[in-house]
Amino acid sequence: MASIARIATNGFMSSPKSSSAAQRLRSIQRQFSTSPAMAAIEIKKLGVVGAGQMGLGIALVAAQKAEVQVTLVDSSQKSLDKGMAFADKLLSKDVSKQRITQEIADATKKRLTPTTQISDLSDVDMVIEAVPEIPSLKQQIFAQLAEICPKHAILATNTSSISITKIAAATTKDPTDTSASSRVVSTHFMNPVPVQKGVEIISGLQTSSEALNTAVEFCKKMGKIPSVSADSPGFLANRILMPYINEAIICLETGVGTKEDIDSIMKNGTNVPMGPLTLADFIGLDTCLSILEVLHSGLGDSKYRPSVLLRQYVDAGWLGKKSGKGFYDY
Ligand SMILES: NC(=O)c1ccc[n+]([C@@H]2O[C@H](COP(=O)([O-])OP(=O)(O)OC[C@H]3O[C@@H](n4cnc5c(N)ncnc54)[C@H](O)[C@@H]3O)[C@@H](O)[C@H]2O)c1
């Protein structure tokens, strides 16, 4: 956590072990940074856009641990209903296992307000967007958020791989006006949000130290352990994780091992809770493909090329756990 303390004062992490490329990237970011170091703002009301597996988890943990009011927006009423039913199930399970009291469960539920109207985010202090990993969709949402949300609101994205700088640029037609783009930052939560402690905080070229520090402090209030990374394709977590998953799929595709053997050797040999193919099913194969495409096009190295088999699974609609079929049946 020492590095986080440094971020809170300097706005950026510095490490004597940084590679020269990373130092170059950070110095470019500092050069373009639009504001002097500023303290975090207090978040009383949060908006979450997208009530899928990530958005619902973020909304639930924010309502329970950070004790803030949460407006949960989804364009699909069906997704909202499914999400709220899942929230009920998770809270009841926590009560039955005596992890929380019934009063805490009731208070958490009361703080969640589901809606299909994005215009309901006109009174929030911060928004976390968690819609599907489609660049044009995220850009469209951020253009709307810049219009709808109060002028002090921090606009965060849960993107797994899309450039924060590019998302921030969508908040304005005038790139010299950074009044909205400077409030854009990434809070990249890990799945499942109620369980995983880690969260990656990423700043784009336009991100202010106020936005970065607010994201760090709010994630800590949610009981998470933030790490900061630069705006580079895949950031840290997926830059490392996705080539691993892709290689496991290539091993399956080329007959190096069965899905069970691939998962078994990694689970039992590297002490991870699940093998790479199970993990891919759990993340969503469409999400894995989108991230690999961003890594491949963004870094231009053939080592990030998504496997043919992954593309075929996505084409077949076999997206993993969420669609009932992926490398395994659910
Ligand atoms: N799944 C993971 O393991 C994981 C982990 C970290 C980050 N992420 C990222 O989080 C984001 C969301 O992923 P997910 O797995 O929760 O996706 P998901 O498909 O489970 O949920 C997306 C939700 O967004 C809603 N939506 C679509 N268009 C919308 C719009 N215009 N306005 C409002 N809501 C809209 C959908 O109805 C759906 O409920 C993606 O950017 C993904 O890359 C995913």
CSV table of C-alpha atoms in Angstrom, one decimal, residues 177-290:
chain,number,residue,atom,x,y,z
A,177,ASP,CA,-11.9,21.5,-23.4
A,178,THR,CA,-11.0,19.0,-20.7
A,179,SER,CA,-13.7,19.9,-18.2
A,180,ALA,CA,-15.4,16.5,-18.7
A,181,SER,CA,-12.5,14.4,-20.0
A,182,SER,CA,-10.3,15.2,-17.0
A,183,ARG,CA,-13.0,13.5,-14.8
A,184,VAL,CA,-12.7,10.2,-16.7
A,185,VAL,CA,-10.7,7.4,-15.0
A,186,SER,CA,-10.9,3.6,-14.9
A,187,THR,CA,-11.9,1.5,-12.0
A,188,HIS,CA,-11.3,-2.0,-13.3
A,189,PHE,CA,-12.8,-4.4,-10.8
A,190,MET,CA,-12.1,-8.1,-10.9
A,191,ASN,CA,-14.7,-10.8,-11.2
A,192,PRO,CA,-16.6,-11.7,-9.0
A,193,VAL,CA,-16.7,-8.2,-7.5
A,194,PRO,CA,-18.0,-9.2,-4.0
A,195,VAL,CA,-15.1,-11.7,-3.7
A,196,GLN,CA,-12.0,-10.3,-5.4
A,197,LYS,CA,-10.1,-7.6,-3.5
A,198,GLY,CA,-8.0,-6.3,-6.4
A,199,VAL,CA,-9.0,-3.3,-8.5
A,200,GLU,CA,-6.9,-1.7,-11.2
A,201,ILE,CA,-7.1,2.1,-11.4
A,202,ILE,CA,-6.0,3.5,-14.7
A,203,SER,CA,-5.7,7.2,-15.8
A,204,GLY,CA,-5.9,8.4,-19.3
A,205,LEU,CA,-3.9,11.4,-20.7
A,206,GLN,CA,-6.7,13.8,-19.7
A,207,THR,CA,-7.3,12.3,-16.2
A,208,SER,CA,-6.9,14.8,-13.3
A,209,SER,CA,-5.3,13.8,-10.0
A,210,GLU,CA,-8.6,14.5,-8.4
A,211,ALA,CA,-10.3,11.9,-10.5
A,212,LEU,CA,-7.5,9.4,-9.9
A,213,ASN,CA,-7.4,10.0,-6.2
A,214,THR,CA,-11.2,9.8,-5.9
A,215,ALA,CA,-11.2,6.4,-7.7
A,216,VAL,CA,-8.4,5.1,-5.3
A,217,GLU,CA,-10.1,6.4,-2.2
A,218,PHE,CA,-13.6,5.2,-3.2
A,219,CYS,CA,-12.4,1.7,-4.0
A,220,LYS,CA,-10.7,1.6,-0.6
A,221,LYS,CA,-14.1,2.5,1.0
A,222,MET,CA,-15.6,-0.5,-0.9
A,223,GLY,CA,-13.0,-2.7,0.9
A,224,LYS,CA,-10.8,-3.2,-2.2
A,225,ILE,CA,-7.1,-3.0,-2.7
A,226,PRO,CA,-6.3,-0.6,-5.6
A,227,SER,CA,-3.3,-0.9,-7.9
A,228,VAL,CA,-2.5,1.8,-10.4
A,229,SER,CA,-1.4,1.2,-14.0
A,230,ALA,CA,-0.8,3.2,-17.1
A,231,ASP,CA,-3.3,3.5,-20.0
A,232,SER,CA,-1.7,0.8,-22.2
A,233,PRO,CA,-3.6,-1.9,-24.1
A,234,GLY,CA,-4.9,-4.5,-21.6
A,235,PHE,CA,-3.4,-2.4,-18.7
A,236,LEU,CA,-1.7,-4.8,-16.2
A,237,ALA,CA,-4.2,-7.6,-15.3
A,238,ASN,CA,-5.4,-8.5,-18.8
A,239,ARG,CA,-2.0,-7.9,-20.5
A,240,ILE,CA,-0.8,-10.8,-18.3
A,241,LEU,CA,-4.0,-12.9,-18.0
A,242,MET,CA,-5.3,-13.0,-21.6
A,243,PRO,CA,-2.2,-14.4,-23.3
A,244,TYR,CA,-2.3,-17.2,-20.7
A,245,ILE,CA,-6.0,-18.0,-21.4
A,246,ASN,CA,-5.4,-17.7,-25.2
A,247,GLU,CA,-2.4,-20.1,-25.0
A,248,ALA,CA,-4.6,-22.6,-23.1
A,249,ILE,CA,-7.2,-22.4,-25.9
A,250,ILE,CA,-4.5,-22.9,-28.5
A,251,CYS,CA,-3.3,-26.0,-26.6
A,252,LEU,CA,-6.9,-27.4,-26.8
A,253,GLU,CA,-7.2,-26.4,-30.5
A,254,THR,CA,-4.0,-28.1,-31.5
A,255,GLY,CA,-4.6,-31.2,-29.4
A,256,VAL,CA,-1.8,-30.7,-26.9
A,257,GLY,CA,-4.2,-31.7,-24.1
A,258,THR,CA,-7.9,-32.2,-23.2
A,259,LYS,CA,-9.8,-29.3,-21.6
A,260,GLU,CA,-9.8,-31.3,-18.3
A,261,ASP,CA,-6.0,-31.9,-18.4
A,262,ILE,CA,-5.3,-28.3,-19.3
A,263,ASP,CA,-7.3,-27.0,-16.4
A,264,SER,CA,-6.1,-29.7,-14.0
A,265,ILE,CA,-2.4,-29.1,-14.5
A,266,MET,CA,-2.7,-25.3,-14.1
A,267,LYS,CA,-5.1,-25.6,-11.1
A,268,ASN,CA,-3.1,-28.2,-9.3
A,269,GLY,CA,0.3,-27.1,-10.5
A,270,THR,CA,0.2,-23.4,-10.0
A,271,ASN,CA,-2.2,-23.2,-7.0
A,272,VAL,CA,-4.9,-21.1,-8.7
A,273,PRO,CA,-8.6,-21.7,-7.8
A,274,MET,CA,-9.6,-22.7,-11.4
A,275,GLY,CA,-7.9,-23.6,-14.6
A,276,PRO,CA,-7.7,-21.2,-17.6
A,277,LEU,CA,-10.6,-22.7,-19.6
A,278,THR,CA,-12.9,-22.6,-16.7
A,279,LEU,CA,-11.8,-19.1,-15.9
A,280,ALA,CA,-12.4,-18.1,-19.6
A,281,ASP,CA,-16.0,-19.5,-19.4
A,282,PHE,CA,-16.5,-17.6,-16.2
A,283,ILE,CA,-15.2,-14.3,-17.6
A,284,GLY,CA,-17.2,-14.7,-20.8
A,285,LEU,CA,-15.6,-15.9,-24.1
A,286,ASP,CA,-16.9,-12.8,-25.9
A,287,THR,CA,-15.2,-10.6,-23.3
A,288,CYS,CA,-11.9,-12.6,-23.7
A,289,LEU,CA,-12.1,-12.2,-27.5
A,290,SER,CA,-12.7,-8.4,-27.3
